[in-house]
PDB file of C-alpha atoms in Angstrom:
ATOM      1  CA  ARG A   1     115.474 109.807 112.145  1.00  0.00           C
ATOM      2  CA  LEU A   2     112.961 107.641 113.879  1.00  0.00           C
ATOM      3  CA  GLY A   3     109.887 108.870 115.683  1.00  0.00           C
ATOM      4  CA  GLU A   4     109.016 111.673 113.251  1.00  0.00           C
ATOM      5  CA  LYS A   5     105.704 111.962 111.421  1.00  0.00           C
ATOM      6  CA  VAL A   6     105.684 111.806 107.634  1.00  0.00           C
ATOM      7  CA  PHE A   7     103.020 112.472 105.013  1.00  0.00           C
ATOM      8  CA  LEU A   8     102.614 109.715 102.436  1.00  0.00           C
ATOM      9  CA  GLU A   9     100.509 110.148  99.321  1.00  0.00           C
ATOM     10  CA  LEU A  10      99.947 106.826  97.593  1.00  0.00           C
ATOM     11  CA  TRP A  11      98.271 105.973  94.301  1.00  0.00           C
ATOM     12  CA  VAL A  12      97.223 102.373  93.692  1.00  0.00           C
ATOM     13  CA  LYS A  13      96.271 100.900  90.338  1.00  0.00           C
ATOM     14  CA  VAL A  14      94.035  97.827  90.476  1.00  0.00           C
ATOM     15  CA  ARG A  15      93.976  95.278  87.681  1.00  0.00           C
ATOM     16  CA  GLU A  16      90.649  93.550  87.092  1.00  0.00           C
ATOM     17  CA  GLY A  17      90.579  89.912  88.160  1.00  0.00           C
ATOM     18  CA  TRP A  18      94.026  90.062  89.793  1.00  0.00           C
ATOM     19  CA  ARG A  19      93.060  87.584  92.517  1.00  0.00           C
ATOM     20  CA  ASN A  20      92.234  84.891  89.982  1.00  0.00           C
ATOM     21  CA  ARG A  21      95.192  85.281  87.616  1.00  0.00           C
ATOM     22  CA  LEU A  22      98.348  83.459  88.606  1.00  0.00           C
ATOM     23  CA  THR A  23     100.502  85.457  86.168  1.00  0.00           C
ATOM     24  CA  ILE A  24      99.441  88.766  87.729  1.00  0.00           C
ATOM     25  CA  LEU A  25     100.060  87.417  91.232  1.00  0.00           C
ATOM     26  CA  ARG A  26     103.563  86.358  90.184  1.00  0.00           C
ATOM     27  CA  GLU A  27     104.248  89.798  88.661  1.00  0.00           C
ATOM     28  CA  MET A  28     103.338  91.374  92.010  1.00  0.00           C
ATOM     29  CA  GLY A  29     105.479  88.894  93.951  1.00  0.00           C
ATOM     30  CA  ILE A  30     102.470  87.179  95.515  1.00  0.00           C
ATOM     31  CA  TYR A  31     102.458  83.410  95.279  1.00  0.00           C
ATOM     32  CA  PRO A  32      99.283  81.481  96.158  1.00  0.00           C
ATOM     33  CA  GLY A  33      99.692  79.132  99.077  1.00  0.00           C
ATOM     34  CA  GLY A  34     102.736  80.857 100.438  1.00  0.00           C
TER      35      GLY A  34
END
């Protein structure tokens, strides 16, 4: 159903240096320049 409120609990794990590592960006589905 649309229009109903939901409660979302989200845990996020951050990997050090992820912005500067192309392999990590590819693992996450993020490709620089696109």
